[in-house]
Amino acid sequence: MSTTSNKAHTDFPTLIVDTSLTAALETKQLTGNTGRVYSIHIVNGAGADIFFAIYDSNNPTAGAAQTCMFRIDNGENVTITSKTGIPISTGLSYNAGTSAAMGGTVNSSKAHIFGS
């Protein structure tokens, strides 16, 4: 995955941009600090519906014990917001797949994750 952040990964990034979202876990985006995810923007270019999962863990198992999961329809650009934020206490990790078990190819899909 290709990710960028405007802060070091030891603090909760204000913005994570993942330009090549895949089913592979993107782990340890937040380590050692608490934070909240307030907004997620997903561009689904996979040619199929995709599932996007967030884990409150530095080393999660794909498809297991997600903090939250969202389904994004084929070809859609979706922004998910939370007024109070999704709490992260251990670590922020995420991935996407074409099944709820987080398998399948999601090439050409992108994610922007905003938090504090």
C-alpha atoms as a PDB file:
ATOM      1  CA  MET A   1       0.000   0.000   0.000  1.00  0.00           C
ATOM      2  CA  SER A   2       1.078   3.520  -0.584  1.00  0.00           C
ATOM      3  CA  THR A   3       0.345   5.660   2.436  1.00  0.00           C
ATOM      4  CA  THR A   4       1.311   9.119   3.528  1.00  0.00           C
ATOM      5  CA  SER A   5       0.689  10.991   6.726  1.00  0.00           C
ATOM      6  CA  ASN A   6       1.345  14.538   7.835  1.00  0.00           C
ATOM      7  CA  LYS A   7       2.648  13.472  11.285  1.00  0.00           C
ATOM      8  CA  ALA A   8       4.937  10.794  12.656  1.00  0.00           C
ATOM      9  CA  HIS A   9       3.237   7.466  13.280  1.00  0.00           C
ATOM     10  CA  THR A  10       3.839   7.829  17.028  1.00  0.00           C
ATOM     11  CA  ASP A  11       1.032  10.389  17.137  1.00  0.00           C
ATOM     12  CA  PHE A  12      -2.410  10.036  15.675  1.00  0.00           C
ATOM     13  CA  PRO A  13      -2.114  11.355  12.135  1.00  0.00           C
ATOM     14  CA  THR A  14      -4.355  14.233  11.226  1.00  0.00           C
ATOM     15  CA  LEU A  15      -4.618  12.734   7.740  1.00  0.00           C
ATOM     16  CA  ILE A  16      -3.728   9.336   6.293  1.00  0.00           C
ATOM     17  CA  VAL A  17      -3.890   9.045   2.506  1.00  0.00           C
ATOM     18  CA  ASP A  18      -3.761   5.530   1.073  1.00  0.00           C
ATOM     19  CA  THR A  19      -3.605   5.692  -2.715  1.00  0.00           C
ATOM     20  CA  SER A  20      -3.623   1.937  -3.305  1.00  0.00           C
ATOM     21  CA  LEU A  21      -5.980   0.353  -0.793  1.00  0.00           C
ATOM     22  CA  THR A  22      -5.760  -3.457  -0.696  1.00  0.00           C
ATOM     23  CA  ALA A  23      -6.853  -6.447   1.377  1.00  0.00           C
ATOM     24  CA  ALA A  24      -3.401  -6.499   2.987  1.00  0.00           C
ATOM     25  CA  LEU A  25      -3.492  -4.988   6.462  1.00  0.00           C
ATOM     26  CA  GLU A  26      -2.048  -1.513   6.827  1.00  0.00           C
ATOM     27  CA  THR A  27      -0.925  -1.786  10.443  1.00  0.00           C
ATOM     28  CA  LYS A  28       0.475   0.499  13.110  1.00  0.00           C
ATOM     29  CA  GLN A  29      -0.828   3.751  11.657  1.00  0.00           C
ATOM     30  CA  LEU A  30      -1.328   4.815  15.267  1.00  0.00           C
ATOM     31  CA  THR A  31       0.855   3.381  18.015  1.00  0.00           C
ATOM     32  CA  GLY A  32       1.142   4.231  21.664  1.00  0.00           C
ATOM     33  CA  ASN A  33      -1.432   7.029  21.786  1.00  0.00           C
ATOM     34  CA  THR A  34      -5.176   7.353  21.853  1.00  0.00           C
ATOM     35  CA  GLY A  35      -7.177   9.164  19.240  1.00  0.00           C
ATOM     36  CA  ARG A  36     -10.426   9.257  17.312  1.00  0.00           C
ATOM     37  CA  VAL A  37     -11.306   8.769  13.668  1.00  0.00           C
ATOM     38  CA  TYR A  38     -13.762  11.461  12.613  1.00  0.00           C
ATOM     39  CA  SER A  39     -14.006  10.981   8.877  1.00  0.00           C
ATOM     40  CA  ILE A  40     -13.181   8.326   6.291  1.00  0.00           C
ATOM     41  CA  HIS A  41     -13.442   8.922   2.546  1.00  0.00           C
ATOM     42  CA  ILE A  42     -13.355   5.812   0.350  1.00  0.00           C
ATOM     43  CA  VAL A  43     -13.099   5.764  -3.450  1.00  0.00           C
ATOM     44  CA  ASN A  44     -14.197   2.307  -4.640  1.00  0.00           C
ATOM     45  CA  GLY A  45     -12.499   1.575  -7.950  1.00  0.00           C
ATOM     46  CA  ALA A  46     -12.442  -2.212  -7.459  1.00  0.00           C
ATOM     47  CA  GLY A  47     -15.190  -3.125  -9.937  1.00  0.00           C
ATOM     48  CA  ALA A  48     -17.115  -4.774  -7.069  1.00  0.00           C
ATOM     49  CA  ASP A  49     -18.587  -3.855  -3.698  1.00  0.00           C
ATOM     50  CA  ILE A  50     -15.869  -3.599  -1.046  1.00  0.00           C
ATOM     51  CA  PHE A  51     -15.709  -3.791   2.730  1.00  0.00           C
ATOM     52  CA  PHE A  52     -13.468  -1.358   4.636  1.00  0.00           C
ATOM     53  CA  ALA A  53     -12.485  -2.321   8.188  1.00  0.00           C
ATOM     54  CA  ILE A  54     -10.850  -0.416  11.025  1.00  0.00           C
ATOM     55  CA  TYR A  55      -9.114  -2.275  13.847  1.00  0.00           C
ATOM     56  CA  ASP A  56      -8.095  -0.910  17.247  1.00  0.00           C
ATOM     57  CA  SER A  57      -4.907  -2.982  17.205  1.00  0.00           C
ATOM     58  CA  ASN A  58      -1.306  -2.718  16.036  1.00  0.00           C
ATOM     59  CA  ASN A  59      -1.301  -6.326  14.831  1.00  0.00           C
ATOM     60  CA  PRO A  60      -4.853  -7.444  13.959  1.00  0.00           C
ATOM     61  CA  THR A  61      -5.972 -10.540  12.094  1.00  0.00           C
ATOM     62  CA  ALA A  62      -7.656  -9.586   8.820  1.00  0.00           C
ATOM     63  CA  GLY A  63     -11.403 -10.069   9.022  1.00  0.00           C
ATOM     64  CA  ALA A  64     -11.436 -10.690  12.796  1.00  0.00           C
ATOM     65  CA  ALA A  65     -12.534  -8.390  15.617  1.00  0.00           C
ATOM     66  CA  GLN A  66     -12.887  -5.191  13.638  1.00  0.00           C
ATOM     67  CA  THR A  67     -13.718  -2.042  15.539  1.00  0.00           C
ATOM     68  CA  CYS A  68     -16.023  -1.173  12.665  1.00  0.00           C
ATOM     69  CA  MET A  69     -16.642  -2.232   9.068  1.00  0.00           C
ATOM     70  CA  PHE A  70     -18.294  -0.378   6.208  1.00  0.00           C
ATOM     71  CA  ARG A  71     -19.620  -1.680   2.878  1.00  0.00           C
ATOM     72  CA  ILE A  72     -18.998   0.594  -0.119  1.00  0.00           C
ATOM     73  CA  ASP A  73     -20.925  -0.147  -3.296  1.00  0.00           C
ATOM     74  CA  ASN A  74     -19.155  -0.693  -6.611  1.00  0.00           C
ATOM     75  CA  GLY A  75     -17.981   2.570  -8.174  1.00  0.00           C
ATOM     76  CA  GLU A  76     -19.042   4.747  -5.240  1.00  0.00           C
ATOM     77  CA  ASN A  77     -17.149   7.543  -3.479  1.00  0.00           C
ATOM     78  CA  VAL A  78     -18.338   7.571   0.124  1.00  0.00           C
ATOM     79  CA  THR A  79     -17.558   9.817   3.076  1.00  0.00           C
ATOM     80  CA  ILE A  80     -18.334   8.393   6.511  1.00  0.00           C
ATOM     81  CA  THR A  81     -18.318  10.843   9.401  1.00  0.00           C
ATOM     82  CA  SER A  82     -18.702  10.501  13.145  1.00  0.00           C
ATOM     83  CA  LYS A  83     -19.522  13.514  15.288  1.00  0.00           C
ATOM     84  CA  THR A  84     -17.935  11.984  18.398  1.00  0.00           C
ATOM     85  CA  GLY A  85     -15.274   9.964  16.551  1.00  0.00           C
ATOM     86  CA  ILE A  86     -14.461   6.261  16.509  1.00  0.00           C
ATOM     87  CA  PRO A  87     -12.234   5.752  19.569  1.00  0.00           C
ATOM     88  CA  ILE A  88      -8.782   4.230  19.068  1.00  0.00           C
ATOM     89  CA  SER A  89      -6.895   3.263  22.221  1.00  0.00           C
ATOM     90  CA  THR A  90      -4.260   0.704  21.154  1.00  0.00           C
ATOM     91  CA  GLY A  91      -3.450   1.281  17.501  1.00  0.00           C
ATOM     92  CA  LEU A  92      -5.116   2.127  14.213  1.00  0.00           C
ATOM     93  CA  SER A  93      -4.925  -0.495  11.481  1.00  0.00           C
ATOM     94  CA  TYR A  94      -7.188  -0.951   8.454  1.00  0.00           C
ATOM     95  CA  ASN A  95      -7.784  -2.880   5.243  1.00  0.00           C
ATOM     96  CA  ALA A  96     -10.370  -3.536   2.554  1.00  0.00           C
ATOM     97  CA  GLY A  97     -11.640  -6.576   0.681  1.00  0.00           C
ATOM     98  CA  THR A  98     -14.422  -7.727  -1.600  1.00  0.00           C
ATOM     99  CA  SER A  99     -15.871  -9.929   1.154  1.00  0.00           C
ATOM    100  CA  ALA A 100     -16.573  -9.365   4.831  1.00  0.00           C
ATOM    101  CA  ALA A 101     -13.744 -11.844   5.521  1.00  0.00           C
ATOM    102  CA  MET A 102     -11.472  -9.200   3.913  1.00  0.00           C
ATOM    103  CA  GLY A 103     -10.348 -11.290   0.953  1.00  0.00           C
ATOM    104  CA  GLY A 104     -10.335 -10.329  -2.713  1.00  0.00           C
ATOM    105  CA  THR A 105      -8.705  -7.622  -4.783  1.00  0.00           C
ATOM    106  CA  VAL A 106      -9.650  -3.963  -4.354  1.00  0.00           C
ATOM    107  CA  ASN A 107      -7.201  -2.424  -6.840  1.00  0.00           C
ATOM    108  CA  SER A 108      -7.799   1.221  -7.795  1.00  0.00           C
ATOM    109  CA  SER A 109      -9.503   1.946  -4.464  1.00  0.00           C
ATOM    110  CA  LYS A 110      -8.334   4.769  -2.193  1.00  0.00           C
ATOM    111  CA  ALA A 111      -8.860   5.866   1.413  1.00  0.00           C
ATOM    112  CA  HIS A 112      -8.468   9.141   3.301  1.00  0.00           C
ATOM    113  CA  ILE A 113      -8.706   8.850   7.085  1.00  0.00           C
ATOM    114  CA  PHE A 114      -9.024  11.981   9.247  1.00  0.00           C
ATOM    115  CA  GLY A 115      -8.568  11.951  12.999  1.00  0.00           C
ATOM    116  CA  SER A 116      -7.068  13.622  16.011  1.00  0.00           C
END
